[in-house]
CSV table of C-alpha atoms and ligand atoms in Angstrom, one decimal:
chain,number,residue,atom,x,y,z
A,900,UNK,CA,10.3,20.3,-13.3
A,901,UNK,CA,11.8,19.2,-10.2
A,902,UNK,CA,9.5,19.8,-7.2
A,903,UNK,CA,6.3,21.7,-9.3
A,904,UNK,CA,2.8,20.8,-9.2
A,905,UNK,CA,2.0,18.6,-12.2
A,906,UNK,CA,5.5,16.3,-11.4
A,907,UNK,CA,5.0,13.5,-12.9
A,908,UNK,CA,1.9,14.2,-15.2
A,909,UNK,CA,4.0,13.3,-18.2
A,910,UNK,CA,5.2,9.9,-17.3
A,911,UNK,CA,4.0,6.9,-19.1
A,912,UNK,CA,6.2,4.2,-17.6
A,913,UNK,CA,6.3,3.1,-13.9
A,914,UNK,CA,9.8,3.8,-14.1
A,915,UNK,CA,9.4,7.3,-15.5
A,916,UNK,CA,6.8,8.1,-12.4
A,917,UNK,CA,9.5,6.3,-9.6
A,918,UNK,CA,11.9,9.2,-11.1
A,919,UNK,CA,9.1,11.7,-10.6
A,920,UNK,CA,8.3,10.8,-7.1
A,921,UNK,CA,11.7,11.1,-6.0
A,922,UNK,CA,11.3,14.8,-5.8
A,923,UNK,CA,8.4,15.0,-4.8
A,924,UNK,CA,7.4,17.9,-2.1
A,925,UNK,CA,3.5,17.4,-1.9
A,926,UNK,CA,2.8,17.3,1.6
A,927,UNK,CA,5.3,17.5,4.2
A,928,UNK,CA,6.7,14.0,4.9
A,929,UNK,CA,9.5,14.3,2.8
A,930,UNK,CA,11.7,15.8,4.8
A,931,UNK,CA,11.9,13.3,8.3
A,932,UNK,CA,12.1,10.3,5.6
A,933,UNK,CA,15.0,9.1,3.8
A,934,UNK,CA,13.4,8.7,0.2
A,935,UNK,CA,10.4,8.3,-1.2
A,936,UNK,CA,9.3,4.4,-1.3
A,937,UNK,CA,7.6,3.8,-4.7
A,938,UNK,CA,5.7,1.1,-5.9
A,939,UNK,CA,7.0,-2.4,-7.3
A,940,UNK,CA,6.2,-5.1,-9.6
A,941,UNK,CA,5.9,-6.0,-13.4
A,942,UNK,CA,4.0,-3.3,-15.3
A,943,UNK,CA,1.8,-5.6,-16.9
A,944,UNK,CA,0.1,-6.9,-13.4
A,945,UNK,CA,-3.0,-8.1,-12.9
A,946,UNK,CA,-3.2,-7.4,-9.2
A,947,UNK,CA,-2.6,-3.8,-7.3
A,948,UNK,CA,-1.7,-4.4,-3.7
A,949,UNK,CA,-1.8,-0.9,-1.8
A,950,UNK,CA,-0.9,-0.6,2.0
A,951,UNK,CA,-0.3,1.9,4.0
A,952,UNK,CA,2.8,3.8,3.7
A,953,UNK,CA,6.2,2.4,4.1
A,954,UNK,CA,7.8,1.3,7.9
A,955,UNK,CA,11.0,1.3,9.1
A,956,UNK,CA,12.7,-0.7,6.9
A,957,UNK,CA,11.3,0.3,3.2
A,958,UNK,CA,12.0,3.6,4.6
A,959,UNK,CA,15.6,2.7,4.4
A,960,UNK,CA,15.8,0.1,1.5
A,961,UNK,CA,13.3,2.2,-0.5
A,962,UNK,CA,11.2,-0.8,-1.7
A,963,UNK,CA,7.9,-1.4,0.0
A,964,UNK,CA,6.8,-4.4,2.0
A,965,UNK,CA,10.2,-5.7,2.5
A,966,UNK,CA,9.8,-5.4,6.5
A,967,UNK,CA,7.8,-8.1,9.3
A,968,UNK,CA,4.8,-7.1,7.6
A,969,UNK,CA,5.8,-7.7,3.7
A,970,UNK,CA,7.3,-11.0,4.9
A,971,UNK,CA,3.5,-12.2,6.5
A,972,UNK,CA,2.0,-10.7,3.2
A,973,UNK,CA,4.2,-12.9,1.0
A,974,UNK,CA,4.3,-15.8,3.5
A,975,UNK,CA,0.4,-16.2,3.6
A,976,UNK,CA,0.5,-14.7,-1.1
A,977,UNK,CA,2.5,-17.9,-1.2
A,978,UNK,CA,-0.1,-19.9,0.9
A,979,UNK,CA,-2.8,-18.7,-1.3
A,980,UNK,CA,-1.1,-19.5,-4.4
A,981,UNK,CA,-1.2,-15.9,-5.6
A,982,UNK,CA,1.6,-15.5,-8.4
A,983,UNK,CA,4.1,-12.5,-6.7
A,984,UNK,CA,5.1,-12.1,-10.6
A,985,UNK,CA,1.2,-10.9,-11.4
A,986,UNK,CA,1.4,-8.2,-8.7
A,987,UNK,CA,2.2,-4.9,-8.2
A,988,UNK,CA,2.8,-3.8,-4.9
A,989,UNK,CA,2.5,-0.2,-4.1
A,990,UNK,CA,1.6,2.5,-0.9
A,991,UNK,CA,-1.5,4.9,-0.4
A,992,UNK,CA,1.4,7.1,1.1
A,993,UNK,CA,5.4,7.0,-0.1
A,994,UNK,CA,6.9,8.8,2.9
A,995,UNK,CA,7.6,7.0,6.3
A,996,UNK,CA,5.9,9.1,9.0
A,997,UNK,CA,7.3,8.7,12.9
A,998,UNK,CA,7.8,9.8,15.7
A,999,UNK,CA,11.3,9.2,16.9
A,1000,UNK,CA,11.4,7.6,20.5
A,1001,UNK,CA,14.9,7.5,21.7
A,1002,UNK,CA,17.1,5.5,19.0
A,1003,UNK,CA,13.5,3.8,17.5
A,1004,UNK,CA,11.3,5.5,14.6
A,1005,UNK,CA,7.9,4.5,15.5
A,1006,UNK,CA,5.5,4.6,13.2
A,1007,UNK,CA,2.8,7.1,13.0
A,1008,UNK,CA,-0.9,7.3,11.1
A,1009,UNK,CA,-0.7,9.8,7.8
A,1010,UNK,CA,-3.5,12.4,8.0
A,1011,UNK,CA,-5.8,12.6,5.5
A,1012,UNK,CA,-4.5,15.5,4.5
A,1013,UNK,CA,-1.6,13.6,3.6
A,1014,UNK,CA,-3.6,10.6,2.1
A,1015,UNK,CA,-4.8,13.1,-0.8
A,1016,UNK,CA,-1.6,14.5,-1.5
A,1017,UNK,CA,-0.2,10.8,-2.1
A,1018,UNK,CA,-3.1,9.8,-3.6
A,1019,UNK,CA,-2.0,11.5,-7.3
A,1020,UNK,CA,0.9,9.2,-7.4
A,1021,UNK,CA,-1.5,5.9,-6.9
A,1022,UNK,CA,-3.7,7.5,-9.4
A,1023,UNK,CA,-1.0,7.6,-12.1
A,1024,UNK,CA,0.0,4.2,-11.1
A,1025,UNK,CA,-3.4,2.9,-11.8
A,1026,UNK,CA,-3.4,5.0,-14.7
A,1027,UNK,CA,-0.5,3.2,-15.9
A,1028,UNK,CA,-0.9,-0.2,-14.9
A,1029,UNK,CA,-4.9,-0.3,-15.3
A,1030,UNK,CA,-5.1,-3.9,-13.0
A,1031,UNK,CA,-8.1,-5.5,-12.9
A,1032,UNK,CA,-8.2,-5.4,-9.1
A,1033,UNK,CA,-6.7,-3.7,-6.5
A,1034,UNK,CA,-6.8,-4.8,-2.9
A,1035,UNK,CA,-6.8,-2.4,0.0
A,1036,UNK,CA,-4.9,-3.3,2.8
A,1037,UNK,CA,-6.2,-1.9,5.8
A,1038,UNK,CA,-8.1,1.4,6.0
A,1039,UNK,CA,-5.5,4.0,5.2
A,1040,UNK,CA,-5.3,1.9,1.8
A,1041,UNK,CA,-9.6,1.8,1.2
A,1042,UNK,CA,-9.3,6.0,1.9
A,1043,UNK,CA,-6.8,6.5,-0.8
A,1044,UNK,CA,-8.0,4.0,-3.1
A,1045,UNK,CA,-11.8,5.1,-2.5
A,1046,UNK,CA,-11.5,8.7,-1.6
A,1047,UNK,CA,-13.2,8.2,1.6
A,1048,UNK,CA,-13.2,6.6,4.7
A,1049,UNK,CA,-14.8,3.0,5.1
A,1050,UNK,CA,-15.6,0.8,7.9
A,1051,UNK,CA,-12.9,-2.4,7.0
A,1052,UNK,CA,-13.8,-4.5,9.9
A,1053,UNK,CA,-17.1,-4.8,8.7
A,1054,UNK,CA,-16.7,-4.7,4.9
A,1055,UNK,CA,-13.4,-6.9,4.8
A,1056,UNK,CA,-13.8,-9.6,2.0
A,1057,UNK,CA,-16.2,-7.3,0.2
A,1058,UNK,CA,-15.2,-6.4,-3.4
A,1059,UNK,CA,-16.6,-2.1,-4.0
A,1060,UNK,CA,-16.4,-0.8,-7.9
A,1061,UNK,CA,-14.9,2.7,-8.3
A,1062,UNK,CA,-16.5,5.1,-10.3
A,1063,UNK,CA,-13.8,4.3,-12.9
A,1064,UNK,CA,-14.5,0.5,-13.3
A,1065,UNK,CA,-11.6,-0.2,-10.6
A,1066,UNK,CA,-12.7,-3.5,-8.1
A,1067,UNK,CA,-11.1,-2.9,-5.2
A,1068,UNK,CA,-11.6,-5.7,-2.3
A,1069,UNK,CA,-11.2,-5.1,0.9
A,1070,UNK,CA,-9.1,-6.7,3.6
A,1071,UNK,CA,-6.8,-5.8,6.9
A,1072,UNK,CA,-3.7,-4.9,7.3
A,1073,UNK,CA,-0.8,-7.7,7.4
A,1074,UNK,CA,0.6,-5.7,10.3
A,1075,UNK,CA,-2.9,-5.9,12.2
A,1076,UNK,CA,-2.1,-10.1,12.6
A,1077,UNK,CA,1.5,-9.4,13.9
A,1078,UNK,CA,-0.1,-6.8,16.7
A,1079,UNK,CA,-1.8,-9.8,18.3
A,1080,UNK,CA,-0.2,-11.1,20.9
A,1081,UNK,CA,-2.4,-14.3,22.1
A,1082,UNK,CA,-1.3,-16.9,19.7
A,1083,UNK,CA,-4.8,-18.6,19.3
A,1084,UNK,CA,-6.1,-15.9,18.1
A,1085,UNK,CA,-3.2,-14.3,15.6
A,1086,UNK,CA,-3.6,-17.7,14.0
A,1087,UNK,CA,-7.5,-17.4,13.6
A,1088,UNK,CA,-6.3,-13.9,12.1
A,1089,UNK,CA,-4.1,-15.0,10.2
A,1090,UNK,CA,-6.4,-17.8,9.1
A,1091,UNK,CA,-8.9,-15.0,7.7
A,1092,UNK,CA,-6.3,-13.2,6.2
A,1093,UNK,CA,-5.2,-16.1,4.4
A,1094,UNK,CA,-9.4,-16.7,3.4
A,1095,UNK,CA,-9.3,-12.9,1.8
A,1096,UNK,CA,-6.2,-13.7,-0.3
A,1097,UNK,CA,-7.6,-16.9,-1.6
A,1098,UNK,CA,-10.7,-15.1,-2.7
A,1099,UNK,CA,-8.5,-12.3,-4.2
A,1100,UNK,CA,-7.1,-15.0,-6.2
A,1101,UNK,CA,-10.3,-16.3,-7.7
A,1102,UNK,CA,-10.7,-12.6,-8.3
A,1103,UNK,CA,-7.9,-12.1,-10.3
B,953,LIG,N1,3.3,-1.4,5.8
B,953,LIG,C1,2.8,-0.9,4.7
B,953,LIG,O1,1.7,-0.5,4.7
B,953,LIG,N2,3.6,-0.7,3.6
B,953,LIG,C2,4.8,-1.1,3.6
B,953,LIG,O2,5.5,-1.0,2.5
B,953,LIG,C3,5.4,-1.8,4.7
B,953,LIG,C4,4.6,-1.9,5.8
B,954,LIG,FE1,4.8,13.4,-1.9
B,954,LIG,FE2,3.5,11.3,-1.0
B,954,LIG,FE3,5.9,11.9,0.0
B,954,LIG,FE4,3.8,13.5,0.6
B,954,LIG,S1,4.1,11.3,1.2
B,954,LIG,S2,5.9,14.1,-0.1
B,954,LIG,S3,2.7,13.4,-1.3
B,954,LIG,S4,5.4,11.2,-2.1
């Protein structure tokens, strides 16, 4: 039933739970956003990447990572020869959150609040897919995945087990490496970036 509590309980298919989450009214960022931006990929992945929550531009394409910061994550995927056709890429949160500033939408930092609402769509996704790894992208992705709040900066490369068997590793955010503005050192970020998704891939 459109809009009820256990939305999307039924589905058994990735596609089944995108049609689920269209709907969905869990917390209250569906209604500045333009749609809700599911998760991608084949359903047989081995790989679960979770970010954030969509930007700007998967807001209005309604695919994630498809912005600045999915093209750095594939760029530096590529790089690390991690297959895009063995991964799933999905969001701890499906709804854009803003705050509009004249013509712009910038983007603003989901509550947790709104992290645990989201979090039963990744949990069906996981449910569905059951990858052998998921990586968290930055720490909004580590709170959803992990149900609490860990320190990325100093447990990025680290791999932590869920109580369900789940490895998640943890790494940054693609978007933190397009924040820096001294070249030198974006590319030293980058570079460790790039280390983390070469270690994925001998994960996987
Ligand atoms: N940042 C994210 O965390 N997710 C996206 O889909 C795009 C940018
Ligand atoms: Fe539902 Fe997540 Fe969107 Fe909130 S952000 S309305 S929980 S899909």
């Amino acid at each position: 039933e459109p809009g009820s509590d256990d939305e999307g309980a039924n589905a058994r298919t990735i596609p089944e739970l995108r049609a689920a989450a269209e709907g969905c009214r869990r917390c209250p960022l569906w209604s500045d956003a333009t749609q809700t931006v599911f998760g991608e990929g084949p359903e047989n992945a081995i790989v679960v990447f979770v970010g954030e929550q969509p930007g700007d531009q998967e807001d209005i394409a309604g695919k994630p990572f498809v912005g600045p910061a999915g093209k750095m994550l594939d760029a530096v995927l590529v790089e690390a020869e991690v297959d895009r056709s063995e991964v799933y890429v999905t969001n701890g949160v499906k709804h854009f959150k803003f705050e509009p500033r004249g013509k712009r939408r910038i983007h603003a930092k989901p509550n947790a609040g709104e992290v645990k609402a989201c979090r039963w769509w990744l949990d069906r996704e996981l449910a569905i897919l059951k990858p052998s790894l998921a990586v968290a992208l930055g720490a909004t992705a580590a709170q959803s995945l992990l149900g609490k709040t860990v320190p990325i900066t100093k447990m990025r490369g680290q791999v932590v087990e869920r109580e369900d068997g789940l490895r998640v590793f943890l790494t940054i955010h693609p978007s933190y490496i397009l924040r820096i503005r001294e070249s030198a050192d974006k590319e030293a970020e980058r570079g460790r970036f790039l280390a983390d998704m070469k270690a994925v891939k001998r994960l996987m």
